[in-house]
Short mmCIF file of C-alpha atoms in Angstrom, two decimals:
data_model
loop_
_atom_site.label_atom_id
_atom_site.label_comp_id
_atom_site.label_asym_id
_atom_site.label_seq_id
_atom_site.Cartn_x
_atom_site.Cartn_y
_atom_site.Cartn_z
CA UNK O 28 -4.83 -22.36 -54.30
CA UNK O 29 -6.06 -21.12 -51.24
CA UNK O 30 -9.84 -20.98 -51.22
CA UNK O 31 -12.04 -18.65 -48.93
CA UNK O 32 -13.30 -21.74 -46.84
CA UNK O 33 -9.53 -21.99 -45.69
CA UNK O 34 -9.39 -18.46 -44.82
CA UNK O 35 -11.92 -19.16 -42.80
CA UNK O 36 -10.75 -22.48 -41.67
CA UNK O 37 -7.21 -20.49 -40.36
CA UNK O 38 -8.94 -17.94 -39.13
CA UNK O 39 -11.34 -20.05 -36.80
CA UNK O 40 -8.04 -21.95 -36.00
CA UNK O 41 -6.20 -19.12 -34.85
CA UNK O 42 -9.30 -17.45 -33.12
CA UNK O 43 -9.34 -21.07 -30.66
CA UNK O 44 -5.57 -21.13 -29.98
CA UNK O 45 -5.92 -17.10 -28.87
CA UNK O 46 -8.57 -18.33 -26.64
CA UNK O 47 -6.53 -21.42 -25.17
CA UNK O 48 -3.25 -19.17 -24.93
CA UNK O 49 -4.96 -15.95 -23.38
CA UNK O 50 -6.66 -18.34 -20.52
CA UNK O 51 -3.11 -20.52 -20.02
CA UNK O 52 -1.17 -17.16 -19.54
CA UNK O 53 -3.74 -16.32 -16.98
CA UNK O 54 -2.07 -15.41 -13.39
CA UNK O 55 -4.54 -16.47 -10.34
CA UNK O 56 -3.93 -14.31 -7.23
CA UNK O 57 -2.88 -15.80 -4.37
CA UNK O 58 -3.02 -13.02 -2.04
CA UNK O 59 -6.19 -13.28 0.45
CA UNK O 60 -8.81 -10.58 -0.05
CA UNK O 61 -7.60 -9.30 3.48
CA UNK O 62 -3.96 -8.33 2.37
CA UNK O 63 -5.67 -7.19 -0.94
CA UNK O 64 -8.11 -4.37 0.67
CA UNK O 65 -5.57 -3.82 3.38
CA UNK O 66 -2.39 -3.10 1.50
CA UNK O 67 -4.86 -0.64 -0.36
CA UNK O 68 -5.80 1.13 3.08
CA UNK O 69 -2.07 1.68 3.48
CA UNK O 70 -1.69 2.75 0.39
CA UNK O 71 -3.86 5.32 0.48
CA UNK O 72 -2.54 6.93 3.63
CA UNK O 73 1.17 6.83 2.31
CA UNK O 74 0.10 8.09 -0.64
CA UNK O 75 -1.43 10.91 1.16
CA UNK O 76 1.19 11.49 3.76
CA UNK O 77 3.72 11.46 1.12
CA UNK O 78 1.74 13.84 -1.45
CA UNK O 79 1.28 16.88 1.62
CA UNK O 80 3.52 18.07 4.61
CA UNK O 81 5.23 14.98 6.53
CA UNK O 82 5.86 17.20 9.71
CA UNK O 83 3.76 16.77 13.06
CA UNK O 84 1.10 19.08 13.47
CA UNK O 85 -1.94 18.71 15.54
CA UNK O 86 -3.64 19.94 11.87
CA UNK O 87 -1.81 17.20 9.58
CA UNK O 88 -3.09 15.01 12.46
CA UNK O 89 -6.63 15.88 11.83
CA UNK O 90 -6.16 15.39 7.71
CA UNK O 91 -4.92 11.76 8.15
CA UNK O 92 -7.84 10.97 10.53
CA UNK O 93 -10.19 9.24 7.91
CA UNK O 94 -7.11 6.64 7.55
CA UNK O 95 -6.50 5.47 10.83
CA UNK O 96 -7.83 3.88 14.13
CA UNK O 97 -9.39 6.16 16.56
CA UNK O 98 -6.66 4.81 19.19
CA UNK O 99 -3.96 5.69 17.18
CA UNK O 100 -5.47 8.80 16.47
CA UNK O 101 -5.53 9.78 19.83
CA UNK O 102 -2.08 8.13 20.68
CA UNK O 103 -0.21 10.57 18.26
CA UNK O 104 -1.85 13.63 19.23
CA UNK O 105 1.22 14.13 21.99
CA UNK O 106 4.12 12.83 19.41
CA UNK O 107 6.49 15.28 19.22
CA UNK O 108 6.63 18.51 17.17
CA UNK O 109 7.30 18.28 13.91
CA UNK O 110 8.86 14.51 13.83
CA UNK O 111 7.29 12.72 11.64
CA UNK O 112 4.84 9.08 13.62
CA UNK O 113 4.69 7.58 10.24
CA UNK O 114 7.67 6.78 9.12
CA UNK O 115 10.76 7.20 11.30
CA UNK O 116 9.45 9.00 14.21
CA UNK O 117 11.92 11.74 13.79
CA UNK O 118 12.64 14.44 11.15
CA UNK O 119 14.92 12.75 8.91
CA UNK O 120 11.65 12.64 6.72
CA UNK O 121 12.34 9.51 3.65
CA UNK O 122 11.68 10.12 -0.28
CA UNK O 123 9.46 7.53 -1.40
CA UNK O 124 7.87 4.59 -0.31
CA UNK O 125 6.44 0.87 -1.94
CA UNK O 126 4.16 -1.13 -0.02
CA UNK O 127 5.28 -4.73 0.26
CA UNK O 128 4.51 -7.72 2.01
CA UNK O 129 1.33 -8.42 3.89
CA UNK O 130 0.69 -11.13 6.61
CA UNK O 131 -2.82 -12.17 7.53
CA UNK O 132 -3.00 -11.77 11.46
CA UNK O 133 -6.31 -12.56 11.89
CA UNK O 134 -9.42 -12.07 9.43
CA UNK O 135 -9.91 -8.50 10.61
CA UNK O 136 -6.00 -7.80 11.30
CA UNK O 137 -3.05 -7.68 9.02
CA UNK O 138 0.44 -6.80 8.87
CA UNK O 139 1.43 -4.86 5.85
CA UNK O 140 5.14 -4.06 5.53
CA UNK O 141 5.88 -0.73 4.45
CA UNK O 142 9.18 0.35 2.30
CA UNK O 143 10.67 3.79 3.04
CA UNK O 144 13.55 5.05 0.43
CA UNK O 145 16.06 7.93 0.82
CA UNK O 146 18.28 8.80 -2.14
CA UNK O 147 20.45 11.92 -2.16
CA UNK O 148 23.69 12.60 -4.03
CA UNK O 149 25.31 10.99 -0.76
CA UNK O 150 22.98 8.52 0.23
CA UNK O 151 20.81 5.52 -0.42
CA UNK O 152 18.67 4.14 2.01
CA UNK O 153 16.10 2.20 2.29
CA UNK O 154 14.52 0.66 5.79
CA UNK O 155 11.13 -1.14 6.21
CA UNK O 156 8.49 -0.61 8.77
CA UNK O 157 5.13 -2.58 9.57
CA UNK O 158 2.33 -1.25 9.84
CA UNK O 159 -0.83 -2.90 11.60
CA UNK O 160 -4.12 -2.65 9.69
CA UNK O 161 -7.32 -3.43 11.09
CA UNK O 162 -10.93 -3.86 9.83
CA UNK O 163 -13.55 -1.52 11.90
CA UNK O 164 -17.01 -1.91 10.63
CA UNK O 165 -16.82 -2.16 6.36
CA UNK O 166 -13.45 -0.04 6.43
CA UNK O 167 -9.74 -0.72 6.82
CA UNK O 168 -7.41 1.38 8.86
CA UNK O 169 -4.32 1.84 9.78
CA UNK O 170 -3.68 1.00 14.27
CA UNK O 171 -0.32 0.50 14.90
CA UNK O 172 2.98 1.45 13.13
CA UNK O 173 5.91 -0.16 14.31
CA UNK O 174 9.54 0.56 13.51
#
């Protein structure tokens, strides 16, 4: 006969190996806090370059601003029309993008590899860039992007 005190026994019992399961299954990150808050700074700039109009304007320039170095700022202002400095420097503009690996070049510099993807009904690409982020002051920004 099962009595209410081993109800309550089970249930006690089955509270403890939730606890001791939940904590095992438990994944530490590994990443350092620099690849964490600098693969976010990327982020956010793909996201944003992706999300709006990929061409070269002095204008879409000036709206990416807030993401990047002031030296790259002012190196792109003479890229050429309508190619796109991001990605591929040209105009064959990619899809989609994922954010991948991320090396640690210093504490306030990091190398964050960047995913570009081009799928048509003819074609599937995909090619990787890096992109240099850098910490200026409390903020992470995008410097260099090399493809």
């Amino acid at each position: 006969m099962i009595t209410n005190r081993t109800i309550k026994r089970l249930a006690l019992l089955l509270g403890l190996f939730g606890i001791v399961f939940s904590s095992a299954c438990s994944v530490p990150n590994l990443e350092a806090p620099e690849c964490t808050d600098s693969r976010l700074a990327a982020k956010e700039l793909y996201s944003y370059h992706f999300g709006n109009e990929m061409r070269f304007s002095p204008e879409n320039l000036k709206r990416r601003e807030k993401f990047i170095t002031p030296e790259l700022f002012r190196s792109l202002q003479n890229a050429p029309p309508d190619a796109d400095p991001f990605t591929t420097k040209d105009t064959d503009f990619p899809k989609a993008f994922r954010i991948g690996g991320c090396q640690v070049l210093d504490p306030a510099k990091t190398d964050v590899e960047v995913l570009l993807f081009w799928k048509t009904d003819t074609r599937t690409e995909q090619r990787t860039i890096h992109v240099e982020v850098v910490k200026e002051g409390e903020k992470w920004l995008v410097n260099k992007i090399l493809n």
